[in-house]
Structures are given as structure tokens and as C-alpha cells.
Short mmCIF file of C-alpha atoms in Angstrom, two decimals:
data_model
loop_
_atom_site.label_atom_id
_atom_site.label_comp_id
_atom_site.label_asym_id
_atom_site.label_seq_id
_atom_site.Cartn_x
_atom_site.Cartn_y
_atom_site.Cartn_z
CA MET L 1 -29.52 37.03 -17.23
CA LYS L 2 -28.27 38.34 -13.92
CA LYS L 3 -31.06 36.52 -12.21
CA PHE L 4 -30.17 33.37 -14.07
CA LEU L 5 -26.48 33.50 -13.15
CA PHE L 6 -26.97 34.29 -9.49
CA PRO L 7 -27.59 30.70 -8.35
CA PHE L 8 -24.39 29.60 -10.05
CA VAL L 9 -22.31 32.33 -8.49
CA LEU L 10 -23.75 31.43 -5.13
CA LEU L 11 -23.19 27.76 -5.84
CA SER L 12 -19.54 28.35 -6.64
CA PHE L 13 -19.08 30.05 -3.29
CA LEU L 14 -20.84 27.21 -1.54
CA VAL L 15 -19.02 24.44 -3.33
CA ASN L 16 -15.47 25.62 -3.90
CA PRO L 17 -14.48 26.45 -0.33
CA ALA L 18 -15.78 23.05 0.66
CA PHE L 19 -13.49 21.33 -1.81
CA ALA L 20 -10.54 23.53 -0.90
CA GLN L 21 -11.04 22.81 2.78
CA LYS L 22 -11.21 19.09 2.16
CA LYS L 23 -7.97 19.14 0.23
CA ASN L 24 -6.13 21.16 2.88
CA LYS L 25 -7.50 18.99 5.64
CA LYS L 26 -6.04 15.90 3.97
CA SER L 27 -2.49 17.25 3.75
CA GLU L 28 -2.65 18.68 7.29
CA GLU L 29 -3.99 15.49 8.81
CA PRO L 30 -1.49 13.59 10.96
CA LEU L 31 0.17 10.63 9.23
CA LYS L 32 -1.43 7.30 10.03
CA ILE L 33 0.89 4.33 9.55
CA ILE L 34 -0.08 0.67 9.82
CA PHE L 35 2.93 -1.61 10.17
CA GLN L 36 2.78 -5.33 9.42
CA LEU L 37 5.32 -7.43 11.32
CA THR L 38 5.55 -11.09 10.28
CA THR L 39 9.12 -12.04 11.13
CA ASP L 40 10.65 -13.39 14.33
CA ASP L 41 14.04 -11.93 13.39
CA THR L 42 15.04 -10.05 16.55
CA LEU L 43 17.23 -7.70 14.49
CA ALA L 44 14.10 -6.72 12.55
CA HIS L 45 12.27 -6.18 15.86
CA LYS L 46 15.10 -3.95 17.06
CA ALA L 47 15.10 -2.04 13.76
CA LEU L 48 11.34 -1.47 14.05
CA MET L 49 11.76 0.02 17.53
CA LYS L 50 14.42 2.38 16.17
CA GLN L 51 12.10 3.36 13.32
CA LEU L 52 9.25 4.10 15.74
CA SER L 53 11.63 6.32 17.68
CA ASN L 54 12.79 8.15 14.56
CA ILE L 55 9.31 8.61 13.10
CA THR L 56 7.78 9.97 16.32
CA SER L 57 10.72 12.36 16.73
CA VAL L 58 10.06 14.07 13.38
CA GLU L 59 6.26 13.59 13.21
CA PRO L 60 4.93 14.36 16.71
CA GLY L 61 1.24 13.89 15.78
CA VAL L 62 1.71 10.66 13.86
CA GLN L 63 -0.64 7.74 14.56
CA ILE L 64 1.01 4.32 14.44
CA GLU L 65 -0.30 0.79 14.77
CA VAL L 66 1.87 -2.33 14.61
CA VAL L 67 0.06 -5.54 13.69
CA CYS L 68 1.98 -8.70 14.61
CA HIS L 69 1.06 -12.02 13.08
CA GLY L 70 2.70 -15.33 12.19
CA PRO L 71 6.27 -15.46 13.53
CA GLY L 72 6.00 -11.67 14.12
CA LEU L 73 3.86 -12.49 17.14
CA THR L 74 7.07 -13.08 19.11
CA LEU L 75 7.57 -9.30 19.43
CA LEU L 76 4.54 -9.29 21.73
CA GLN L 77 5.17 -12.53 23.62
CA LYS L 78 6.23 -12.23 27.26
CA SER L 79 8.15 -15.48 26.87
CA LYS L 80 10.05 -14.44 23.74
CA SER L 81 10.14 -10.69 23.10
CA THR L 82 13.54 -8.96 23.23
CA GLN L 83 11.82 -5.54 23.10
CA LYS L 84 9.47 -5.58 26.09
CA ALA L 85 10.67 -2.27 27.54
CA LYS L 86 10.47 -0.52 24.17
CA VAL L 87 6.99 -1.86 23.41
CA ALA L 88 5.83 -0.63 26.83
CA GLU L 89 7.48 2.75 26.25
CA PHE L 90 5.88 3.27 22.82
CA ALA L 91 2.50 1.96 23.97
CA GLY L 92 2.66 4.58 26.71
CA LYS L 93 3.14 7.20 24.01
CA GLY L 94 0.04 6.09 22.13
CA ILE L 95 1.46 3.61 19.62
CA SER L 96 -0.87 0.64 19.29
CA PHE L 97 0.38 -2.96 19.16
CA LYS L 98 -1.97 -5.70 18.03
CA ALA L 99 -1.63 -9.48 18.23
CA CYS L 100 -3.43 -11.62 15.63
CA GLU L 101 -5.72 -14.14 17.32
CA PHE L 102 -5.60 -16.55 14.38
CA SER L 103 -1.80 -16.65 14.71
CA MET L 104 -2.04 -17.11 18.49
CA SER L 105 -4.33 -20.06 18.04
CA GLU L 106 -2.14 -21.65 15.36
CA ARG L 107 1.02 -21.17 17.42
CA ASN L 108 -0.58 -22.17 20.75
CA VAL L 109 0.17 -18.78 22.29
CA PRO L 110 -2.23 -18.09 25.19
CA LYS L 111 -3.50 -14.56 25.92
CA GLU L 112 -1.50 -14.58 29.14
CA ASP L 113 1.73 -14.73 27.13
CA ILE L 114 0.93 -11.50 25.26
CA LEU L 115 2.37 -8.28 26.69
CA ASP L 116 -0.17 -6.33 28.76
CA GLU L 117 0.27 -3.26 26.53
CA ALA L 118 -0.88 -5.08 23.39
CA GLY L 119 -4.39 -5.43 22.03
CA PHE L 120 -5.91 -8.14 19.86
CA VAL L 121 -7.36 -8.43 16.37
CA LYS L 122 -9.12 -11.48 14.99
CA ALA L 123 -7.23 -11.65 11.67
CA GLY L 124 -4.11 -9.56 11.18
CA ILE L 125 -4.25 -9.12 7.41
CA VAL L 126 -7.97 -8.32 7.36
CA HIS L 127 -7.34 -5.68 10.03
CA ILE L 128 -4.48 -4.15 8.01
CA VAL L 129 -6.58 -4.04 4.86
CA ARG L 130 -9.49 -2.40 6.69
CA LYS L 131 -7.12 0.21 8.10
CA GLN L 132 -5.80 0.91 4.59
CA ARG L 133 -9.38 1.47 3.46
CA GLU L 134 -9.82 3.99 6.29
CA GLY L 135 -6.86 5.99 4.95
CA TRP L 136 -3.97 4.51 6.90
CA ASN L 137 -0.76 3.95 4.93
CA TYR L 138 0.76 0.50 4.93
CA ILE L 139 4.39 -0.34 5.60
CA LYS L 140 5.65 -3.93 5.62
CA SER L 141 8.23 -4.23 8.39
CA GLY L 142 11.34 -6.41 8.21
CA PHE L 143 14.20 -6.60 5.74
CA MET Z 1 -37.34 33.98 -2.55
CA LYS Z 2 -39.14 30.67 -2.31
CA LYS Z 3 -38.82 30.29 -6.05
CA PHE Z 4 -35.12 31.04 -5.81
CA LEU Z 5 -34.44 28.53 -3.07
CA PHE Z 6 -36.40 25.68 -4.59
CA PRO Z 7 -33.66 24.48 -6.99
CA PHE Z 8 -31.21 24.33 -4.10
CA VAL Z 9 -33.52 22.35 -1.91
CA LEU Z 10 -34.11 19.97 -4.77
CA LEU Z 11 -30.40 19.88 -5.51
CA SER Z 12 -29.60 18.97 -1.94
CA PHE Z 13 -31.96 16.02 -2.19
CA LEU Z 14 -30.44 14.96 -5.45
CA VAL Z 15 -26.85 15.40 -4.42
CA ASN Z 16 -26.60 14.46 -0.76
CA PRO Z 17 -28.11 10.98 -0.88
CA ALA Z 18 -25.76 10.24 -3.76
CA PHE Z 19 -22.73 11.17 -1.72
CA ALA Z 20 -24.03 9.34 1.35
CA GLN Z 21 -24.67 6.25 -0.74
CA LYS Z 22 -21.20 6.42 -2.23
CA LYS Z 23 -19.61 6.59 1.19
CA ASN Z 24 -21.67 3.71 2.55
CA LYS Z 25 -21.05 1.69 -0.57
CA LYS Z 26 -17.29 2.03 -0.05
CA SER Z 27 -17.33 0.64 3.49
CA GLU Z 28 -19.79 -2.09 2.52
CA GLU Z 29 -17.85 -3.13 -0.56
CA PRO Z 30 -16.09 -6.47 -0.26
CA LEU Z 31 -12.41 -6.24 0.61
CA LYS Z 32 -10.10 -6.56 -2.38
CA ILE Z 33 -6.62 -7.77 -1.50
CA ILE Z 34 -3.69 -8.01 -3.88
CA PHE Z 35 -0.87 -10.18 -2.52
CA GLN Z 36 2.69 -9.98 -3.82
CA LEU Z 37 4.69 -13.19 -3.43
CA THR Z 38 8.40 -12.95 -4.30
CA THR Z 39 9.99 -15.64 -2.14
CA ASP Z 40 10.61 -19.33 -2.82
CA ASP Z 41 10.55 -20.06 0.93
CA THR Z 42 8.13 -22.98 1.17
CA LEU Z 43 7.29 -22.04 4.75
CA ALA Z 44 6.13 -18.65 3.44
CA HIS Z 45 4.07 -20.44 0.79
CA LYS Z 46 2.46 -22.59 3.47
CA ALA Z 47 1.81 -19.52 5.63
CA LEU Z 48 0.14 -17.76 2.70
CA MET Z 49 -2.21 -20.72 2.18
CA LYS Z 50 -3.15 -20.60 5.87
CA GLN Z 51 -3.79 -16.84 5.59
CA LEU Z 52 -6.04 -17.33 2.57
CA SER Z 53 -7.99 -19.89 4.57
CA ASN Z 54 -8.31 -17.58 7.57
CA ILE Z 55 -9.25 -14.49 5.55
CA THR Z 56 -11.94 -16.24 3.51
CA SER Z 57 -13.39 -17.77 6.68
CA VAL Z 58 -14.04 -14.36 8.27
CA GLU Z 59 -14.64 -12.33 5.06
CA PRO Z 60 -16.84 -14.50 2.82
CA GLY Z 61 -17.16 -11.89 0.03
CA VAL Z 62 -13.48 -10.95 -0.10
CA GLN Z 63 -11.75 -10.74 -3.48
CA ILE Z 64 -8.16 -11.97 -3.48
CA GLU Z 65 -5.45 -12.08 -6.11
CA VAL Z 66 -1.96 -13.50 -5.57
CA VAL Z 67 0.74 -12.23 -7.93
CA CYS Z 68 3.83 -14.44 -8.04
CA HIS Z 69 7.07 -13.14 -9.49
CA GLY Z 70 10.79 -13.71 -9.13
CA PRO Z 71 11.49 -16.68 -6.85
CA GLY Z 72 7.81 -16.52 -5.79
CA LEU Z 73 6.96 -18.08 -9.13
CA THR Z 74 7.78 -21.48 -7.60
CA LEU Z 75 4.40 -21.48 -5.80
CA LEU Z 76 2.79 -21.87 -9.22
CA GLN Z 77 5.29 -24.26 -10.83
CA LYS Z 78 4.13 -27.84 -11.39
CA SER Z 79 7.75 -28.94 -10.99
CA LYS Z 80 8.35 -27.13 -7.70
CA SER Z 81 5.20 -26.11 -5.83
CA THR Z 82 4.56 -27.71 -2.45
CA GLN Z 83 1.03 -26.24 -2.38
CA LYS Z 84 -0.57 -27.58 -5.57
CA ALA Z 85 -3.68 -28.95 -3.88
CA LYS Z 86 -4.23 -25.75 -1.89
CA VAL Z 87 -3.77 -23.51 -4.94
CA ALA Z 88 -6.31 -25.62 -6.83
CA GLU Z 89 -8.70 -25.51 -3.88
CA PHE Z 90 -8.52 -21.72 -3.51
CA ALA Z 91 -8.66 -21.12 -7.26
CA GLY Z 92 -11.87 -23.17 -7.24
CA LYS Z 93 -13.24 -20.76 -4.64
CA GLY Z 94 -12.51 -17.72 -6.81
CA ILE Z 95 -9.06 -16.67 -5.61
CA SER Z 96 -6.93 -15.63 -8.55
CA PHE Z 97 -3.28 -16.67 -8.94
CA LYS Z 98 -1.10 -14.90 -11.50
CA ALA Z 99 2.35 -15.77 -12.83
CA CYS Z 100 4.61 -12.94 -14.05
CA GLU Z 101 5.69 -13.55 -17.66
CA PHE Z 102 8.86 -11.46 -17.28
CA SER Z 103 9.91 -13.73 -14.40
CA MET Z 104 9.03 -16.86 -16.35
CA SER Z 105 11.20 -15.71 -19.22
CA GLU Z 106 14.12 -14.79 -16.96
CA ARG Z 107 13.91 -18.08 -15.10
CA ASN Z 108 13.28 -20.22 -18.19
CA VAL Z 109 9.94 -21.43 -16.87
CA PRO Z 110 7.69 -22.56 -19.75
CA LYS Z 111 3.92 -22.03 -19.65
CA GLU Z 112 3.47 -25.79 -19.40
CA ASP Z 113 5.16 -25.75 -16.00
CA ILE Z 114 2.62 -23.31 -14.55
CA LEU Z 115 -0.34 -24.80 -12.68
CA ASP Z 116 -3.49 -24.98 -14.82
CA GLU Z 117 -5.41 -22.90 -12.27
CA ALA Z 118 -3.09 -19.91 -12.63
CA GLY Z 119 -3.33 -17.00 -15.03
CA PHE Z 120 -0.61 -14.76 -16.45
CA VAL Z 121 0.36 -11.10 -16.27
CA LYS Z 122 3.07 -9.45 -18.34
CA ALA Z 123 4.83 -7.64 -15.48
CA GLY Z 124 3.99 -8.55 -11.87
CA ILE Z 125 4.76 -5.21 -10.22
CA VAL Z 126 3.00 -3.15 -12.88
CA HIS Z 127 -0.06 -5.35 -12.44
CA ILE Z 128 0.01 -4.92 -8.65
CA VAL Z 129 0.32 -1.13 -8.96
CA ARG Z 130 -2.58 -0.96 -11.42
CA LYS Z 131 -4.70 -3.01 -9.06
CA GLN Z 132 -3.83 -0.64 -6.20
CA ARG Z 133 -5.00 2.25 -8.37
CA GLU Z 134 -8.30 0.43 -8.92
CA GLY Z 135 -8.83 0.33 -5.16
CA TRP Z 136 -7.31 -3.01 -4.24
CA ASN Z 137 -5.26 -3.07 -1.03
CA TYR Z 138 -1.71 -4.33 -1.20
CA ILE Z 139 -0.13 -6.89 1.12
CA LYS Z 140 3.46 -8.06 0.67
CA SER Z 141 3.57 -11.75 1.47
CA GLY Z 142 6.48 -13.51 3.17
CA PHE Z 143 8.25 -12.92 6.46
CA MET O 1 -41.21 24.30 -16.16
CA LYS O 2 -38.76 24.70 -19.01
CA LYS O 3 -37.31 27.75 -17.30
CA PHE O 4 -37.02 25.82 -14.07
CA LEU O 5 -35.22 22.87 -15.64
CA PHE O 6 -32.76 24.88 -17.67
CA PRO O 7 -30.23 25.49 -14.86
CA PHE O 8 -30.15 21.79 -14.12
CA VAL O 9 -29.57 20.83 -17.71
CA LEU O 10 -26.79 23.38 -17.87
CA LEU O 11 -25.43 22.19 -14.56
CA SER O 12 -25.31 18.61 -15.75
CA PHE O 13 -23.21 19.69 -18.71
CA LEU O 14 -20.92 21.69 -16.46
CA VAL O 15 -20.55 19.08 -13.79
CA ASN O 16 -20.58 15.73 -15.55
CA PRO O 17 -17.75 16.29 -18.01
CA ALA O 18 -15.66 17.56 -15.12
CA PHE O 19 -16.16 14.33 -13.19
CA ALA O 20 -15.65 12.25 -16.30
CA GLN O 21 -12.44 14.09 -17.08
CA LYS O 22 -11.16 13.62 -13.55
CA LYS O 23 -11.82 9.90 -13.74
CA ASN O 24 -10.15 9.52 -17.11
CA LYS O 25 -7.22 11.63 -15.99
CA LYS O 26 -6.65 9.28 -13.09
CA SER O 27 -6.49 6.14 -15.23
CA GLU O 28 -4.41 7.91 -17.90
CA GLU O 29 -1.94 9.37 -15.41
CA PRO O 30 1.50 7.75 -15.47
CA LEU O 31 2.05 5.13 -12.77
CA LYS O 32 3.95 6.43 -9.76
CA ILE O 33 5.75 3.73 -7.79
CA ILE O 34 7.56 4.20 -4.50
CA PHE O 35 9.87 1.29 -3.69
CA GLN O 36 11.13 0.59 -0.17
CA LEU O 37 14.47 -1.22 -0.03
CA THR O 38 15.58 -2.36 3.44
CA THR O 39 17.77 -5.38 2.74
CA ASP O 40 21.50 -5.64 2.03
CA ASP O 41 20.94 -8.89 0.10
CA THR O 42 22.81 -8.23 -3.15
CA LEU O 43 20.57 -10.72 -4.97
CA ALA O 44 17.61 -8.54 -3.98
CA HIS O 45 19.49 -5.48 -5.25
CA LYS O 46 20.12 -7.23 -8.56
CA ALA O 47 16.46 -8.30 -8.77
CA LEU O 48 15.33 -4.70 -8.15
CA MET O 49 17.51 -3.47 -11.05
CA LYS O 50 15.94 -6.09 -13.31
CA GLN O 51 12.46 -5.01 -12.18
CA LEU O 52 13.24 -1.35 -12.93
CA SER O 53 14.35 -2.41 -16.40
CA ASN O 54 11.21 -4.46 -17.00
CA ILE O 55 8.81 -1.83 -15.65
CA THR O 56 10.26 1.04 -17.67
CA SER O 57 10.22 -1.10 -20.81
CA VAL O 58 6.44 -1.63 -20.62
CA GLU O 59 5.48 1.66 -18.92
CA PRO O 60 7.54 4.39 -20.62
CA GLY O 61 5.99 7.29 -18.66
CA VAL O 62 6.21 5.63 -15.24
CA GLN O 63 7.61 7.62 -12.31
CA ILE O 64 9.74 5.61 -9.90
CA GLU O 65 11.45 6.42 -6.63
CA VAL O 66 13.55 3.96 -4.62
CA VAL O 67 13.93 4.76 -0.92
CA CYS O 68 16.83 2.96 0.75
CA HIS O 69 17.06 2.70 4.51
CA GLY O 70 18.51 0.40 7.15
CA PRO O 71 20.66 -2.30 5.53
CA GLY O 72 19.13 -1.29 2.17
CA LEU O 73 21.38 1.76 2.26
CA THR O 74 24.18 -0.43 0.89
CA LEU O 75 22.65 -0.22 -2.60
CA LEU O 76 23.64 3.46 -2.61
CA GLN O 77 27.03 3.20 -0.87
CA LYS O 78 30.12 3.77 -3.02
CA SER O 79 32.03 1.41 -0.71
CA LYS O 80 29.49 -1.43 -0.88
CA SER O 81 27.07 -1.25 -3.81
CA THR O 82 27.25 -4.01 -6.42
CA GLN O 83 24.89 -2.05 -8.71
CA LYS O 84 26.66 1.30 -9.18
CA ALA O 85 26.48 1.27 -12.98
CA LYS O 86 22.80 0.31 -12.98
CA VAL O 87 21.88 2.97 -10.40
CA ALA O 88 23.69 5.59 -12.51
CA GLU O 89 21.95 4.34 -15.65
CA PHE O 90 18.45 4.46 -14.13
CA ALA O 91 19.09 7.79 -12.42
CA GLY O 92 20.02 9.14 -15.85
CA LYS O 93 16.62 7.97 -17.09
CA GLY O 94 14.79 9.85 -14.33
CA ILE O 95 14.42 7.20 -11.64
CA SER O 96 15.03 8.75 -8.23
CA PHE O 97 17.12 7.06 -5.54
CA LYS O 98 16.96 8.35 -1.97
CA ALA O 99 19.17 7.58 1.04
CA CYS O 100 17.64 7.86 4.53
CA GLU O 101 19.66 10.26 6.68
CA PHE O 102 18.55 8.60 9.94
CA SER O 103 19.96 5.30 8.65
CA MET O 104 23.17 6.98 7.50
CA SER O 105 23.68 8.45 10.94
CA GLU O 106 22.94 5.17 12.72
CA ARG O 107 25.26 3.21 10.42
CA ASN O 108 28.02 5.87 10.35
CA VAL O 109 27.74 6.30 6.60
CA PRO O 110 29.05 9.73 5.54
CA LYS O 111 27.45 11.67 2.68
CA GLU O 112 30.65 11.18 0.67
CA ASP O 113 30.02 7.43 0.61
CA ILE O 114 26.61 7.84 -1.07
CA LEU O 115 26.52 7.57 -4.87
CA ASP O 116 26.46 10.97 -6.56
CA GLU O 117 23.23 10.11 -8.38
CA ALA O 118 21.29 9.62 -5.13
CA GLY O 119 19.38 12.20 -3.13
CA PHE O 120 18.57 12.30 0.58
CA VAL O 121 15.48 12.16 2.78
CA LYS O 122 15.44 12.76 6.51
CA ALA O 123 13.38 9.70 7.45
CA GLY O 124 12.79 6.96 4.89
CA ILE O 125 9.47 5.63 6.15
CA VAL O 126 7.96 9.07 6.70
CA HIS O 127 8.93 9.95 3.14
CA ILE O 128 7.34 6.77 1.76
CA VAL O 129 4.12 7.40 3.68
CA ARG O 130 3.93 11.01 2.46
CA LYS O 131 4.41 9.80 -1.10
CA GLN O 132 1.60 7.28 -0.64
CA ARG O 133 -0.63 10.13 0.51
CA GLU O 134 0.24 12.03 -2.67
CA GLY O 135 -1.02 9.10 -4.74
CA TRP O 136 2.15 7.07 -5.26
CA ASN O 137 1.73 3.30 -4.99
CA TYR O 138 3.92 1.43 -2.56
CA ILE O 139 5.95 -1.70 -3.29
CA LYS O 140 8.15 -3.33 -0.68
CA SER O 141 11.26 -4.58 -2.42
CA GLY O 142 13.13 -7.76 -1.49
CA PHE O 143 12.05 -11.37 -1.24
#
């Protein structure tokens, strides 16, 4: 009987700590937030900047990405953004800003008009959904 | 000793490929996107149609459902929709459109006024939350 | 051979029901919905109250939390809310309302101006993201 039980006892030691570790790892992992910005409302842009400031002040290890598409593209346009200094400041702190190439094409926004700190994604919504699948949590920006 | 280890070796072959397969399957699975539309802004309706076109062009196997409730119901109303042809076109390609019955009742919208291509759900938000639990990723439509 | 197989047969009985139970538990668990309210549009506030009524009528065990930040704080302000009676009614039925302290500070809203039924969170978005990580499903309120 002892001989029969031994594999199970061993198995429980092998398996349980693995599960426990996985669970702890999840809750200790830094937050990963994917923002969707689709509005050209400059008050909403200003509010988002304030939120980024607040979030990073209480969650130092947080990972944040802001995906701008449709009218939200204006946050990242050199010719239109009212938040250029803030975008540059947050990009310097590791926050990622992404412009949707589909939206750029539809709105005739050339790459040269996008802030140097921003990156590009082919399709904003597809990118956001893929990020959600990788464990990022989604927040829709705007009012 | 050899006899003792054999079950574990076998077990590792049985168990590990299964886990590996599950993980790969997840990332290879088609995207499943559940849109929530709550606005009667016809520009937002037009933007959503453009997004559906863009997403399906880069993600051929994607599954999409659009849940319309509150003022968003207008997208699916024969008497009000500005996107009837597009809704019919996308429904023909497998995209699902759902009208919220609670919203229909509150807004006195009879079933006959809902586009023939659309289906019905009792409560829009409950449906969206259930879909999220089944692994669909949520996107709030509108600006 | 029989002796060799026995642990596996036993293991399958031990392991499979556990997985099955976990899966069933998930789908039987009450829905947990975390709403984000960021607008001061009183029509959106009224619509949210109607949604809470509808959802609880079809999902008796549902858990709901409404996080108010930015202009959405007005739903919970004694001096501004148009839905005081409804908030009190739903709070009495177990729905949780939370005011964002960052937003209160930025908008000079003192604690005394927040409805007695509401609670407080330091940073609205961080709270919403943590809830999502705990398995709550996110819905952005408003149109």
C-alpha cells in the first residue's frame, strides 16, 4: 500500500507548488492596461493624460499602451494634438502610444504627421483584442 | 527504480503535449469580438461598418457579434438605420447583429421594425458579459 | 499490466471530476460586472439605472459594482445627482457604488458631498483593472 501511495504523494508535491506559484505570480504581475482612444474631444485627451499620471503614481510597475484610432488619432498628430509634451513625457517613461494605420489611410494622415514617440499598428481594434488575449486589461477611454 | 519512474515518464508524455496543444490552440484560435453599440450617432454607426470591413479584411476567420441596445438599437431599425445595406452585407458574411429586447420594449420598437438579418437577446449587457466569460473579447463601440 | 494501469485509472477518477467541477463552477458562478461611468450626462445616468434594474431582474445572483470617476462622479454627488433615490435603492440590494478619490481631489468634491451609500477607491481605473483580473467582466457605461 505504501508503495502504491508513494507516487501520489510525490505527485502532489510536484503538482501543487506549481499551481500555487502560478496563482501567486498572476496577482503579483504588474498591471497591463490597453487603452482605446477613439474621440477627438481634447477634454478627453487631457483627462487621459491626467489618468496616466495618476495610474503611474500609484502603480509604478504598470504597463500601459494607448491605441488611437478614428478621430482619436488626433492625440498623436503633430498638426492637431494638444498634448504633445505629455505624450512625449509618458513615452519617455515607457508608456506606448500606437496609431492605427487603417485610420491614418482613411483620414489622409501621413506618417510624418504622427508624433515621433508613437508607434504604428495595422488595425487598432485587432491589436486591442490581441492584447486582451495576451492578458492585458481593456479600458475604453473618453466620457 | 526504473519501474517506479516509468509511470511518470509516461505521464509527462501524456500530459505535457496536451498542455502545449492547449496553449497553441488558444493563440491560433480565431479572434472572437463582441461589440457593444449604445449610441444613435450615425457617424458612429458608419465608423463601426468601416471597422467591420477593416477587421474582416485582415482577420479572415474572425468571429464578430454586434449587440445593439439603448439608442444603439437604431442601427438595426428598418425605420431609422442609415446602414441597412452594410448590415445585410456583413450578416451575409457571418457577422451576427443582436437587438436587445429590453431596449425594444422600453423604446416601443416592435419586432417588425428590426432588420431581418438581426437576431434578438433578452438583455444586451447580460449577453455581452456571458460572451466575455466564454472567451470573447469586448470592444465598446462609439467615440 | 493490471497493476501498472491501476494508478492511472485511479488518477483519471481523481483528476477528471476536479476539472469538470471547475468548469461547471465557472459557468454556474454568478455574473460579476464592473461598470465604468465617466460621463456627467444625466440621460446616461438614467439609462444606467434602468440597466441595473433590467440586469438584476433576469440575473438575481449577479454581483455589480459601478465605479464613478471624472465627470461620472456627479452620479454620486449629493449636490448634483439626479438619481439619488435609485442609487440608494440599488445599494440596498447589494450593488456597490464607488467614487474615485483622485477625481474627487481634482474636482474639489469633498467626502461630505458623496452619497452615504457609496464607497471610495483611490484610483478608479486601477480598481477596475484589478477587478477584471479577479474575473469581473468590464462594461463601459454611457453612449
